PDB file of C-alpha atoms in Angstrom:
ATOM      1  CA  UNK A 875      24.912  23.385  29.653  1.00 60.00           C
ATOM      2  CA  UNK A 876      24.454  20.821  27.114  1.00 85.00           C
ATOM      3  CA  UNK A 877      26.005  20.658  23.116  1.00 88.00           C
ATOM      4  CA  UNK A 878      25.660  23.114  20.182  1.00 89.00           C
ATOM      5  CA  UNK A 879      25.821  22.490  17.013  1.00 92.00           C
ATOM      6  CA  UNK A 880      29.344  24.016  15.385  1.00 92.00           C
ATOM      7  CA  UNK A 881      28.627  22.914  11.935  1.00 94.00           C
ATOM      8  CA  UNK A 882      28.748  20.166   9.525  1.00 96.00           C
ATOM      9  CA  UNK A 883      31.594  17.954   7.896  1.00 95.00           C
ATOM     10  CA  UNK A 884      30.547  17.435   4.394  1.00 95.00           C
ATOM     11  CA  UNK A 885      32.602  14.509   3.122  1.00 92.00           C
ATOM     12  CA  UNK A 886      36.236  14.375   4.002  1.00 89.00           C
ATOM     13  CA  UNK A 887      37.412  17.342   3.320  1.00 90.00           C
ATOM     14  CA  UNK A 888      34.079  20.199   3.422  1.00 92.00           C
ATOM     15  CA  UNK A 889      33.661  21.811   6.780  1.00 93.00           C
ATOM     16  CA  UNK A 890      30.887  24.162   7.506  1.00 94.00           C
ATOM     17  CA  UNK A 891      31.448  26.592  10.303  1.00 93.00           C
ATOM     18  CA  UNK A 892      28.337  28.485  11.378  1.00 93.00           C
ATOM     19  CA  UNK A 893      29.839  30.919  13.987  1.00 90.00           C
ATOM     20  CA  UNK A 894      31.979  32.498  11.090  1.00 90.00           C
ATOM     21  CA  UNK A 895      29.390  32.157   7.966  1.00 90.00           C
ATOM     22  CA  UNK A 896      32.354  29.703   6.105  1.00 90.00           C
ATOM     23  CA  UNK A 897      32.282  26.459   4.228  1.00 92.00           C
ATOM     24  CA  UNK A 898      35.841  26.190   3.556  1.00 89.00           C
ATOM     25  CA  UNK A 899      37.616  23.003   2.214  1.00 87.00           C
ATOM     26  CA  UNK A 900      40.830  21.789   3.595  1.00 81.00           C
ATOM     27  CA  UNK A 901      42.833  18.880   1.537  1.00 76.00           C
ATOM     28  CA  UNK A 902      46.111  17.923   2.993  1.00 64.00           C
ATOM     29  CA  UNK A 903      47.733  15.322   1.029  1.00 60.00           C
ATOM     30  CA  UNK A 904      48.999  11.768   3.006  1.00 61.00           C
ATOM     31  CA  UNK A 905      52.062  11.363   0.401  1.00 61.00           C
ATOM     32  CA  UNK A 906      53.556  14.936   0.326  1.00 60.00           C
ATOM     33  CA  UNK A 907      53.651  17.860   2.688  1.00 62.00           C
ATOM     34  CA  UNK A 908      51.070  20.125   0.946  1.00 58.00           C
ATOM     35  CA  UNK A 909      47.824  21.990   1.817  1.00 61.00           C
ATOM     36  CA  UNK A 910      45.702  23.185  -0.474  1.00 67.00           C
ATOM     37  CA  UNK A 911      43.042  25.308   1.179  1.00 74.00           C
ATOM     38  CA  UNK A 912      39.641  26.878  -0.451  1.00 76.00           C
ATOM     39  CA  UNK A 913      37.062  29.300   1.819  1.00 84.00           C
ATOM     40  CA  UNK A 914      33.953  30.373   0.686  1.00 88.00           C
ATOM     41  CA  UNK A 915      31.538  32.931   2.668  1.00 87.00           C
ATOM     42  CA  UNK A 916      27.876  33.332   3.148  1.00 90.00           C
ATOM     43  CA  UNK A 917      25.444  36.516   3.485  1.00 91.00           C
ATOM     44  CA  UNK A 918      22.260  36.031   6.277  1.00 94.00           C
ATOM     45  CA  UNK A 919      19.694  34.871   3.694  1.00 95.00           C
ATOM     46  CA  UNK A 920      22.352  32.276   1.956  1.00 95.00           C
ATOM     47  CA  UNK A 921      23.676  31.200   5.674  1.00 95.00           C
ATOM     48  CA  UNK A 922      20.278  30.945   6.785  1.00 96.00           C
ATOM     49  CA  UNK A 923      18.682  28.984   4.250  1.00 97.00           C
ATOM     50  CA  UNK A 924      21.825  26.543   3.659  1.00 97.00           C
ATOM     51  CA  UNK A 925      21.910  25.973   7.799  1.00 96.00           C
ATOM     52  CA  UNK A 926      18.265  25.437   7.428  1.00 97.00           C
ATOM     53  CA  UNK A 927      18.448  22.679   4.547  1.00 97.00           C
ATOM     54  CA  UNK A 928      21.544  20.989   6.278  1.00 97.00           C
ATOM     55  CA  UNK A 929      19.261  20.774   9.096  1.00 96.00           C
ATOM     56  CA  UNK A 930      15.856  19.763   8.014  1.00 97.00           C
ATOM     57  CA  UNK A 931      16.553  18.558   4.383  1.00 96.00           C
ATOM     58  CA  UNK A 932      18.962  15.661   4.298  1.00 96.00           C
ATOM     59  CA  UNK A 933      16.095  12.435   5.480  1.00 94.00           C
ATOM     60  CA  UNK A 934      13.093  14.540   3.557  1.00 96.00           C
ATOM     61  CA  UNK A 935      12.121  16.924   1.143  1.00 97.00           C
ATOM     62  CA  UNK A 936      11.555  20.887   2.834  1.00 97.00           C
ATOM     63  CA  UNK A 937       8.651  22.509   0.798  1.00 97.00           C
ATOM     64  CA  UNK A 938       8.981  26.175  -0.883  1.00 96.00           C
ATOM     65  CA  UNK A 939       6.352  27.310   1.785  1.00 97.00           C
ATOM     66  CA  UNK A 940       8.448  26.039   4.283  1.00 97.00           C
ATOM     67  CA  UNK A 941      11.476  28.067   3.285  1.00 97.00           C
ATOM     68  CA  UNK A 942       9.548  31.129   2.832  1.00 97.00           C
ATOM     69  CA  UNK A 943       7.922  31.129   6.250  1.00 97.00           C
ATOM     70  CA  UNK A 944      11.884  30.399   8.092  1.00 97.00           C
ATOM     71  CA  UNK A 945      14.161  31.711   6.035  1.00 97.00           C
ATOM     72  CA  UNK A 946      12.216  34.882   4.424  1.00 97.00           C
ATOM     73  CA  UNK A 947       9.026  35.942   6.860  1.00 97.00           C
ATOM     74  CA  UNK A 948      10.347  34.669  10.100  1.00 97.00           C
ATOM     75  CA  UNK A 949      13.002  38.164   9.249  1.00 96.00           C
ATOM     76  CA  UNK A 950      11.272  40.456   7.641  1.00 96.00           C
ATOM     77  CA  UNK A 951      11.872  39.683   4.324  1.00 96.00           C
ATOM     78  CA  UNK A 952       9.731  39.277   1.642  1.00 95.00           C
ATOM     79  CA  UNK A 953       9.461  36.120   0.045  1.00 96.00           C
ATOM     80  CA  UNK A 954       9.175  34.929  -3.795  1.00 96.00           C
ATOM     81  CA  UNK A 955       9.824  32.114  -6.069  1.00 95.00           C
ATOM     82  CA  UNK A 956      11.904  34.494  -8.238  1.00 96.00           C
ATOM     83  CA  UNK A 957      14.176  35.247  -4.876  1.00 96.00           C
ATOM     84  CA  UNK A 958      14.315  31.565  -3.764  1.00 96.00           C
ATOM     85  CA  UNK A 959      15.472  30.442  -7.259  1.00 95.00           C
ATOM     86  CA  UNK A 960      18.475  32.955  -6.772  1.00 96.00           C
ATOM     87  CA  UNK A 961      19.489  32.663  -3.901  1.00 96.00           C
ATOM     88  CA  UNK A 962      19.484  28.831  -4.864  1.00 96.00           C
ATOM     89  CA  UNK A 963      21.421  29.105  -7.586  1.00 94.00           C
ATOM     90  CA  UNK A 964      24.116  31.453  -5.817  1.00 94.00           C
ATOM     91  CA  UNK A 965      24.366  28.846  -2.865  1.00 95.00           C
ATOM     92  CA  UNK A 966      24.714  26.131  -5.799  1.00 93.00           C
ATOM     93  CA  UNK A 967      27.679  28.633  -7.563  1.00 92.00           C
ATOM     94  CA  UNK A 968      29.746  28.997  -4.194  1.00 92.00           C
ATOM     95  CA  UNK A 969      29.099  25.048  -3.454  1.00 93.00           C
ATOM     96  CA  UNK A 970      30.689  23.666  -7.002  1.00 91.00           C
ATOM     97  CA  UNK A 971      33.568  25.952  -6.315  1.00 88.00           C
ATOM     98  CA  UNK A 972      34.956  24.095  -3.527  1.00 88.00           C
ATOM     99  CA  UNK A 973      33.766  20.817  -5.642  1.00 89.00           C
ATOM    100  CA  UNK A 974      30.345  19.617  -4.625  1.00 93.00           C
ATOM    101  CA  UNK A 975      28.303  18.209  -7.277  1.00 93.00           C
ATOM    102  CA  UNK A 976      25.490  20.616  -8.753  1.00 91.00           C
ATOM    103  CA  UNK A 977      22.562  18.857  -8.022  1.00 93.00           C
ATOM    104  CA  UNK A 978      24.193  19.000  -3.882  1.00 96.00           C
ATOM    105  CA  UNK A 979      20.841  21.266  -3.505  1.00 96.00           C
ATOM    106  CA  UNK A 980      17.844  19.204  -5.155  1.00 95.00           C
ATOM    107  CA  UNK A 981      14.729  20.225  -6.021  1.00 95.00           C
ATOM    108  CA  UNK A 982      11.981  17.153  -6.292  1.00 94.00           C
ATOM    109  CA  UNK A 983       9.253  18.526  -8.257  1.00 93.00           C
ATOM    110  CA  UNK A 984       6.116  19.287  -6.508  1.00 92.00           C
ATOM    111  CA  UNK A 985       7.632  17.988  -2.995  1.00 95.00           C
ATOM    112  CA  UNK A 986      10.568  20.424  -2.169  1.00 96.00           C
ATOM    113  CA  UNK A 987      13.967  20.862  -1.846  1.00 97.00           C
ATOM    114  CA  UNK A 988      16.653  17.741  -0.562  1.00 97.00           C
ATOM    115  CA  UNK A 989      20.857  17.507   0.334  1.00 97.00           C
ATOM    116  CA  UNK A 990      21.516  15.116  -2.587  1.00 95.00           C
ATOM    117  CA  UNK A 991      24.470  13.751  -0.950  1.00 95.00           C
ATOM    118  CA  UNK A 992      25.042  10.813   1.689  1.00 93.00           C
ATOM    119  CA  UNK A 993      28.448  12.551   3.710  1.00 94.00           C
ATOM    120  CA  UNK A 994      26.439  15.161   5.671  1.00 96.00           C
ATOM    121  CA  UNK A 995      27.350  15.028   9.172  1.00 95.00           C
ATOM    122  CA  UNK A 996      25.855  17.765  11.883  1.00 95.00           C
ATOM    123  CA  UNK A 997      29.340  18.370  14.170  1.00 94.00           C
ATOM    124  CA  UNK A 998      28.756  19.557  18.074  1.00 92.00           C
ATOM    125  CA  UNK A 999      30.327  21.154  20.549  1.00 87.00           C
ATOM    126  CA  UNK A1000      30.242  20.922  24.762  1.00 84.00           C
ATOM    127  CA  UNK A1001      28.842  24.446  26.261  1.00 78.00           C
ATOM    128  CA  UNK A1002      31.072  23.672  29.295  1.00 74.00           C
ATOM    129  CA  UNK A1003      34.089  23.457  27.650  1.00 72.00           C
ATOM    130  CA  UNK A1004      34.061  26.441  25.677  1.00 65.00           C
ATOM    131  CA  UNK A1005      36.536  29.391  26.970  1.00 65.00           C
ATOM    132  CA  UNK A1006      34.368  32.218  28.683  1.00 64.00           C
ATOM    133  CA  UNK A1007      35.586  34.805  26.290  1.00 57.00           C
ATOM    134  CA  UNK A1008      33.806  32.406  23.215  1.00 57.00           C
ATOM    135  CA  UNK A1009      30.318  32.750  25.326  1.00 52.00           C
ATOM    136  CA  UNK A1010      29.508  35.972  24.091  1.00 49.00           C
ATOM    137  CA  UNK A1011      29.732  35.340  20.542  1.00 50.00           C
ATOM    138  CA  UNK A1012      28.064  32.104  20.331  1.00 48.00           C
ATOM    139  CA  UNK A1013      25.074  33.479  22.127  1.00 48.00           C
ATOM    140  CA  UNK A1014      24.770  35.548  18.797  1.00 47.00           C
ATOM    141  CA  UNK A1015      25.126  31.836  16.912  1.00 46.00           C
ATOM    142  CA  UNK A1016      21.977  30.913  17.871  1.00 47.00           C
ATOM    143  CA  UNK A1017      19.621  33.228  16.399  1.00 46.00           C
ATOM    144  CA  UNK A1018      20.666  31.665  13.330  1.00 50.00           C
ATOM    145  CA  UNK A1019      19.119  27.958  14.178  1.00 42.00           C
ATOM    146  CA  UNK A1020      16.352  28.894  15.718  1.00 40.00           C
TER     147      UNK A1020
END
């Protein structure tokens, strides 16, 4: 059994948690002895296509075909620029609430769409080390990376 990939830390404070379809933010303060705590959730299509540019689109541009074909096709759904646009601009929504910039999804004209931000890091896990009653419900996990 080798590693899995949990999620992402975006920044300090961003964590995104595949398993449970959350991007959550978590701020604890050094000085005082407060929290402050904001959670966001994701449906398939968002989750997918948000995994999908974590994954392939923070070193290059991933074209519109591109997203159609894994995030649309590859499930059944039907694809269009209209749908990509809004689904876009939800993701965008849900990402300035927890304080990402807007432009966190980019789109370069004519090449695709980019992570426009330098603190994305992909955060794994050991298979062995996971409890055997967690098993079960990461083997559903995966079908969401592949």
């Amino acid at each position: 059994m080798g590693y899995r990939l949990y999620g992402f830390m975006i920044g300090d404070e961003i964590h995104f948690d595949i398993s449970n379809r959350r991007l959550y933010r978590l701020t604890g303060s050094h000085t005082d002895k407060s929290i402050a705590f904001a959670s966001i959730y994701f449906n398939e299509t968002m989750l997918r296509l948000f995994l999908f540019l974590l994954e392939n689109g923070r070193t290059k541009p991933v074209t519109k075909e591109e997203l159609f074909e894994k995030i649309w096709e590859a499930h059944n759904l039907s694809p269009s620029t209209q749908r990509l646009w809004q689904v876009l601009h939800n993701l965008n929504n849900k990402l300035s609430l927890l304080g990402l910039p807007d432009d966190f999804i980019r789109n370069i004209k004519g090449r695709g769409y980019i992570i426009n931000y330098p603190d994305v890091i992909p955060v794994y896990y050991r298979m062995s080390e996971l409890p055997a009653h967690s098993v079960k419900k990461e083997e559903k996990t995966d079908t969401l990376s592949e």
